[in-house]
mmCIF file with all atom_site columns, C-alpha atoms in Angstrom:
data_model
loop_
_atom_site.group_PDB
_atom_site.id
_atom_site.type_symbol
_atom_site.label_atom_id
_atom_site.label_alt_id
_atom_site.label_comp_id
_atom_site.label_asym_id
_atom_site.label_entity_id
_atom_site.label_seq_id
_atom_site.pdbx_PDB_ins_code
_atom_site.Cartn_x
_atom_site.Cartn_y
_atom_site.Cartn_z
_atom_site.occupancy
_atom_site.B_iso_or_equiv
_atom_site.pdbx_formal_charge
_atom_site.auth_seq_id
_atom_site.auth_comp_id
_atom_site.auth_asym_id
_atom_site.auth_atom_id
_atom_site.pdbx_PDB_model_num
ATOM 1   C CA . MET A 1 1   ? 0.000   0.000   0.000   1.00 0.00 ? 121 MET A CA 1
ATOM 2   C CA . VAL A 1 2   ? 1.336   3.415   -0.910  1.00 0.00 ? 122 VAL A CA 1
ATOM 3   C CA . GLU A 1 3   ? -0.158  6.422   0.880   1.00 0.00 ? 123 GLU A CA 1
ATOM 4   C CA . ARG A 1 4   ? 0.789   9.962   0.034   1.00 0.00 ? 124 ARG A CA 1
ATOM 5   C CA . ALA A 1 5   ? 0.004   11.209  3.543   1.00 0.00 ? 125 ALA A CA 1
ATOM 6   C CA . PRO A 1 6   ? 2.734   10.722  6.188   1.00 0.00 ? 126 PRO A CA 1
ATOM 7   C CA . ALA A 1 7   ? 0.381   8.510   8.265   1.00 0.00 ? 127 ALA A CA 1
ATOM 8   C CA . LEU A 1 8   ? -3.174  7.213   8.167   1.00 0.00 ? 128 LEU A CA 1
ATOM 9   C CA . ARG A 1 9   ? -5.436  10.178  7.587   1.00 0.00 ? 129 ARG A CA 1
ATOM 10  C CA . SER A 1 10  ? -7.373  11.402  10.576  1.00 0.00 ? 130 SER A CA 1
ATOM 11  C CA . GLY A 1 11  ? -10.019 13.533  8.885   1.00 0.00 ? 131 GLY A CA 1
ATOM 12  C CA . GLY A 1 12  ? -12.718 13.130  6.335   1.00 0.00 ? 132 GLY A CA 1
ATOM 13  C CA . TYR A 1 13  ? -16.440 12.851  5.992   1.00 0.00 ? 133 TYR A CA 1
ATOM 14  C CA . VAL A 1 14  ? -18.713 10.145  7.291   1.00 0.00 ? 134 VAL A CA 1
ATOM 15  C CA . ILE A 1 15  ? -19.364 7.087   5.138   1.00 0.00 ? 135 ILE A CA 1
ATOM 16  C CA . ASP A 1 16  ? -22.648 5.227   4.877   1.00 0.00 ? 136 ASP A CA 1
ATOM 17  C CA . PHE A 1 17  ? -22.445 1.442   4.618   1.00 0.00 ? 137 PHE A CA 1
ATOM 18  C CA . TRP A 1 18  ? -25.315 -0.431  3.009   1.00 0.00 ? 138 TRP A CA 1
ATOM 19  C CA . GLY A 1 19  ? -25.794 -2.841  0.132   1.00 0.00 ? 139 GLY A CA 1
ATOM 20  C CA . LEU A 1 20  ? -22.562 -4.149  -1.353  1.00 0.00 ? 140 LEU A CA 1
ATOM 21  C CA . GLY A 1 21  ? -20.346 -2.121  1.010   1.00 0.00 ? 141 GLY A CA 1
ATOM 22  C CA . TYR A 1 22  ? -22.106 -3.626  4.009   1.00 0.00 ? 142 TYR A CA 1
ATOM 23  C CA . ASP A 1 23  ? -21.792 -7.114  2.488   1.00 0.00 ? 143 ASP A CA 1
ATOM 24  C CA . ILE A 1 24  ? -18.045 -6.652  1.967   1.00 0.00 ? 144 ILE A CA 1
ATOM 25  C CA . ALA A 1 25  ? -17.558 -5.333  5.509   1.00 0.00 ? 145 ALA A CA 1
ATOM 26  C CA . GLU A 1 26  ? -19.427 -8.382  6.776   1.00 0.00 ? 146 GLU A CA 1
ATOM 27  C CA . ARG A 1 27  ? -17.244 -10.767 4.732   1.00 0.00 ? 147 ARG A CA 1
ATOM 28  C CA . MET A 1 28  ? -14.136 -9.042  6.124   1.00 0.00 ? 148 MET A CA 1
ATOM 29  C CA . ALA A 1 29  ? -15.484 -9.592  9.670   1.00 0.00 ? 149 ALA A CA 1
ATOM 30  C CA . LEU A 1 30  ? -15.472 -5.817  10.235  1.00 0.00 ? 150 LEU A CA 1
ATOM 31  C CA . LEU A 1 31  ? -19.089 -5.401  11.347  1.00 0.00 ? 151 LEU A CA 1
ATOM 32  C CA . PRO A 1 32  ? -18.481 -5.794  15.098  1.00 0.00 ? 152 PRO A CA 1
ATOM 33  C CA . GLU A 1 33  ? -15.799 -3.070  14.981  1.00 0.00 ? 153 GLU A CA 1
ATOM 34  C CA . ILE A 1 34  ? -17.855 -0.874  12.648  1.00 0.00 ? 154 ILE A CA 1
ATOM 35  C CA . ASN A 1 35  ? -20.912 -1.142  14.896  1.00 0.00 ? 155 ASN A CA 1
ATOM 36  C CA . ARG A 1 36  ? -18.801 -0.129  17.919  1.00 0.00 ? 156 ARG A CA 1
ATOM 37  C CA . ASN A 1 37  ? -17.559 2.952   16.047  1.00 0.00 ? 157 ASN A CA 1
ATOM 38  C CA . ASP A 1 38  ? -20.647 4.045   14.141  1.00 0.00 ? 158 ASP A CA 1
ATOM 39  C CA . TYR A 1 39  ? -22.787 7.148   14.391  1.00 0.00 ? 159 TYR A CA 1
ATOM 40  C CA . HIS A 1 40  ? -26.439 6.711   15.162  1.00 0.00 ? 160 HIS A CA 1
ATOM 41  C CA . VAL A 1 41  ? -27.747 9.393   12.815  1.00 0.00 ? 161 VAL A CA 1
ATOM 42  C CA . GLN A 1 42  ? -31.415 10.082  13.423  1.00 0.00 ? 162 GLN A CA 1
ATOM 43  C CA . GLU A 1 43  ? -31.976 12.981  11.040  1.00 0.00 ? 163 GLU A CA 1
ATOM 44  C CA . ALA A 1 44  ? -30.333 14.579  8.023   1.00 0.00 ? 164 ALA A CA 1
ATOM 45  C CA . ARG A 1 45  ? -30.797 18.366  8.113   1.00 0.00 ? 165 ARG A CA 1
ATOM 46  C CA . ILE A 1 46  ? -30.396 21.291  5.789   1.00 0.00 ? 166 ILE A CA 1
ATOM 47  C CA . VAL A 1 47  ? -29.472 24.404  7.766   1.00 0.00 ? 167 VAL A CA 1
ATOM 48  C CA . ASP A 1 48  ? -28.932 28.053  6.924   1.00 0.00 ? 168 ASP A CA 1
ATOM 49  C CA . HIS A 1 49  ? -25.779 30.097  7.551   1.00 0.00 ? 169 HIS A CA 1
ATOM 50  C CA . ALA A 1 50  ? -26.773 30.547  11.209  1.00 0.00 ? 170 ALA A CA 1
ATOM 51  C CA . GLY A 1 51  ? -27.329 26.831  11.751  1.00 0.00 ? 171 GLY A CA 1
ATOM 52  C CA . ARG A 1 52  ? -31.131 27.082  11.790  1.00 0.00 ? 172 ARG A CA 1
ATOM 53  C CA . ARG A 1 53  ? -32.963 24.046  10.427  1.00 0.00 ? 173 ARG A CA 1
ATOM 54  C CA . LEU A 1 54  ? -34.551 24.695  7.037   1.00 0.00 ? 174 LEU A CA 1
ATOM 55  C CA . ALA A 1 55  ? -35.504 21.134  6.135   1.00 0.00 ? 175 ALA A CA 1
ATOM 56  C CA . GLY A 1 56  ? -34.652 17.544  6.972   1.00 0.00 ? 176 GLY A CA 1
ATOM 57  C CA . PHE A 1 57  ? -35.739 13.958  7.042   1.00 0.00 ? 177 PHE A CA 1
ATOM 58  C CA . GLY A 1 58  ? -35.407 11.019  9.405   1.00 0.00 ? 178 GLY A CA 1
ATOM 59  C CA . THR A 1 59  ? -32.926 8.290   8.609   1.00 0.00 ? 179 THR A CA 1
ATOM 60  C CA . LYS A 1 60  ? -35.122 5.437   9.877   1.00 0.00 ? 180 LYS A CA 1
ATOM 61  C CA . VAL A 1 61  ? -36.181 4.862   6.259   1.00 0.00 ? 181 VAL A CA 1
ATOM 62  C CA . PHE A 1 62  ? -32.613 3.801   5.348   1.00 0.00 ? 182 PHE A CA 1
ATOM 63  C CA . SER A 1 63  ? -32.628 1.130   8.035   1.00 0.00 ? 183 SER A CA 1
ATOM 64  C CA . GLU A 1 64  ? -36.068 -0.043  6.913   1.00 0.00 ? 184 GLU A CA 1
ATOM 65  C CA . LEU A 1 65  ? -35.063 -0.199  3.231   1.00 0.00 ? 185 LEU A CA 1
ATOM 66  C CA . THR A 1 66  ? -31.887 -2.157  3.993   1.00 0.00 ? 186 THR A CA 1
ATOM 67  C CA . GLY A 1 67  ? -33.309 -4.544  6.560   1.00 0.00 ? 187 GLY A CA 1
ATOM 68  C CA . GLY A 1 68  ? -31.204 -2.943  9.294   1.00 0.00 ? 188 GLY A CA 1
ATOM 69  C CA . ARG A 1 69  ? -28.029 -3.376  7.221   1.00 0.00 ? 189 ARG A CA 1
ATOM 70  C CA . TYR A 1 70  ? -27.103 0.299   7.276   1.00 0.00 ? 190 TYR A CA 1
ATOM 71  C CA . VAL A 1 71  ? -24.463 2.099   9.329   1.00 0.00 ? 191 VAL A CA 1
ATOM 72  C CA . THR A 1 72  ? -22.592 5.428   9.235   1.00 0.00 ? 192 THR A CA 1
ATOM 73  C CA . LEU A 1 73  ? -19.068 6.007   10.497  1.00 0.00 ? 193 LEU A CA 1
ATOM 74  C CA . PRO A 1 74  ? -16.226 8.512   10.046  1.00 0.00 ? 194 PRO A CA 1
ATOM 75  C CA . ARG A 1 75  ? -13.785 7.850   7.208   1.00 0.00 ? 195 ARG A CA 1
ATOM 76  C CA . SER A 1 76  ? -10.799 8.003   9.587   1.00 0.00 ? 196 SER A CA 1
ATOM 77  C CA . ARG A 1 77  ? -12.244 5.256   11.788  1.00 0.00 ? 197 ARG A CA 1
ATOM 78  C CA . LEU A 1 78  ? -12.937 3.103   8.743   1.00 0.00 ? 198 LEU A CA 1
ATOM 79  C CA . SER A 1 79  ? -9.383  3.535   7.446   1.00 0.00 ? 199 SER A CA 1
ATOM 80  C CA . ARG A 1 80  ? -7.973  2.522   10.853  1.00 0.00 ? 200 ARG A CA 1
ATOM 81  C CA . LEU A 1 81  ? -10.216 -0.564  10.963  1.00 0.00 ? 201 LEU A CA 1
ATOM 82  C CA . LEU A 1 82  ? -9.248  -1.601  7.429   1.00 0.00 ? 202 LEU A CA 1
ATOM 83  C CA . PHE A 1 83  ? -5.552  -0.987  8.033   1.00 0.00 ? 203 PHE A CA 1
ATOM 84  C CA . ALA A 1 84  ? -5.634  -3.036  11.243  1.00 0.00 ? 204 ALA A CA 1
ATOM 85  C CA . LYS A 1 85  ? -6.977  -5.982  9.220   1.00 0.00 ? 205 LYS A CA 1
ATOM 86  C CA . VAL A 1 86  ? -4.085  -5.952  6.717   1.00 0.00 ? 206 VAL A CA 1
ATOM 87  C CA . GLU A 1 87  ? -1.084  -4.201  8.265   1.00 0.00 ? 207 GLU A CA 1
ATOM 88  C CA . ASP A 1 88  ? 0.638   -7.463  9.266   1.00 0.00 ? 208 ASP A CA 1
ATOM 89  C CA . ARG A 1 89  ? 0.223   -8.925  5.764   1.00 0.00 ? 209 ARG A CA 1
ATOM 90  C CA . ILE A 1 90  ? 1.205   -6.059  3.466   1.00 0.00 ? 210 ILE A CA 1
ATOM 91  C CA . GLU A 1 91  ? 4.021   -3.610  2.971   1.00 0.00 ? 211 GLU A CA 1
ATOM 92  C CA . SER A 1 92  ? 2.908   -0.070  3.779   1.00 0.00 ? 212 SER A CA 1
ATOM 93  C CA . ILE A 1 93  ? 4.715   3.008   2.522   1.00 0.00 ? 213 ILE A CA 1
ATOM 94  C CA . PHE A 1 94  ? 3.621   6.373   3.901   1.00 0.00 ? 214 PHE A CA 1
ATOM 95  C CA . GLY A 1 95  ? 4.757   9.775   2.650   1.00 0.00 ? 215 GLY A CA 1
ATOM 96  C CA . ASP A 1 96  ? 5.360   8.656   -0.952  1.00 0.00 ? 216 ASP A CA 1
ATOM 97  C CA . GLU A 1 97  ? 3.366   8.776   -4.142  1.00 0.00 ? 217 GLU A CA 1
ATOM 98  C CA . ILE A 1 98  ? 3.410   6.646   -7.275  1.00 0.00 ? 218 ILE A CA 1
ATOM 99  C CA . VAL A 1 99  ? 4.675   8.696   -10.222 1.00 0.00 ? 219 VAL A CA 1
ATOM 100 C CA . ALA A 1 100 ? 5.088   5.906   -12.786 1.00 0.00 ? 220 ALA A CA 1
ATOM 101 C CA . PHE A 1 101 ? 4.688   2.192   -13.193 1.00 0.00 ? 221 PHE A CA 1
ATOM 102 C CA . GLU A 1 102 ? 5.533   -0.337  -15.852 1.00 0.00 ? 222 GLU A CA 1
ATOM 103 C CA . GLU A 1 103 ? 3.877   -3.714  -16.191 1.00 0.00 ? 223 GLU A CA 1
ATOM 104 C CA . LEU A 1 104 ? 6.428   -6.404  -16.986 1.00 0.00 ? 224 LEU A CA 1
ATOM 105 C CA . PRO A 1 105 ? 5.785   -10.118 -17.730 1.00 0.00 ? 225 PRO A CA 1
ATOM 106 C CA . ASP A 1 106 ? 6.505   -11.229 -14.163 1.00 0.00 ? 226 ASP A CA 1
ATOM 107 C CA . CYS A 1 107 ? 6.139   -8.061  -12.070 1.00 0.00 ? 227 CYS A CA 1
ATOM 108 C CA . VAL A 1 108 ? 5.279   -4.388  -11.997 1.00 0.00 ? 228 VAL A CA 1
ATOM 109 C CA . ARG A 1 109 ? 8.050   -1.806  -11.691 1.00 0.00 ? 229 ARG A CA 1
ATOM 110 C CA . VAL A 1 110 ? 6.911   1.199   -9.658  1.00 0.00 ? 230 VAL A CA 1
ATOM 111 C CA . GLU A 1 111 ? 8.596   4.596   -9.354  1.00 0.00 ? 231 GLU A CA 1
ATOM 112 C CA . LEU A 1 112 ? 7.915   6.452   -6.122  1.00 0.00 ? 232 LEU A CA 1
ATOM 113 C CA . LYS A 1 113 ? 8.501   10.047  -5.128  1.00 0.00 ? 233 LYS A CA 1
ATOM 114 C CA . LYS A 1 114 ? 8.775   11.335  -1.544  1.00 0.00 ? 234 LYS A CA 1
ATOM 115 C CA . CYS A 1 115 ? 6.023   13.790  -0.675  1.00 0.00 ? 235 CYS A CA 1
ATOM 116 C CA . GLY A 1 116 ? 6.498   16.955  1.301   1.00 0.00 ? 236 GLY A CA 1
#
């Protein structure tokens, strides 16, 4: 794994898991960890510049439509959970980026560049 950032990223938006994403998380045995780290969003709101609610809708419909197979969690928590599953089995390079690669008959040659 090559990551341009110097470490696992700590920011980002929330991610909704349902459908295929939920199925994959289940196959990776990530659901117990995801469910311990999820947000229990009850309403999605549209607000004005002062934070006053203009409109919104409940999120119960998502759970109903997916048979309860719906969860929301921060991207940074998801990346930590995924990395914990593979870090002992892969080489991880942080602070570099891929600038070129060449596919050869028996391997791929990759050129990296230090970031920052």
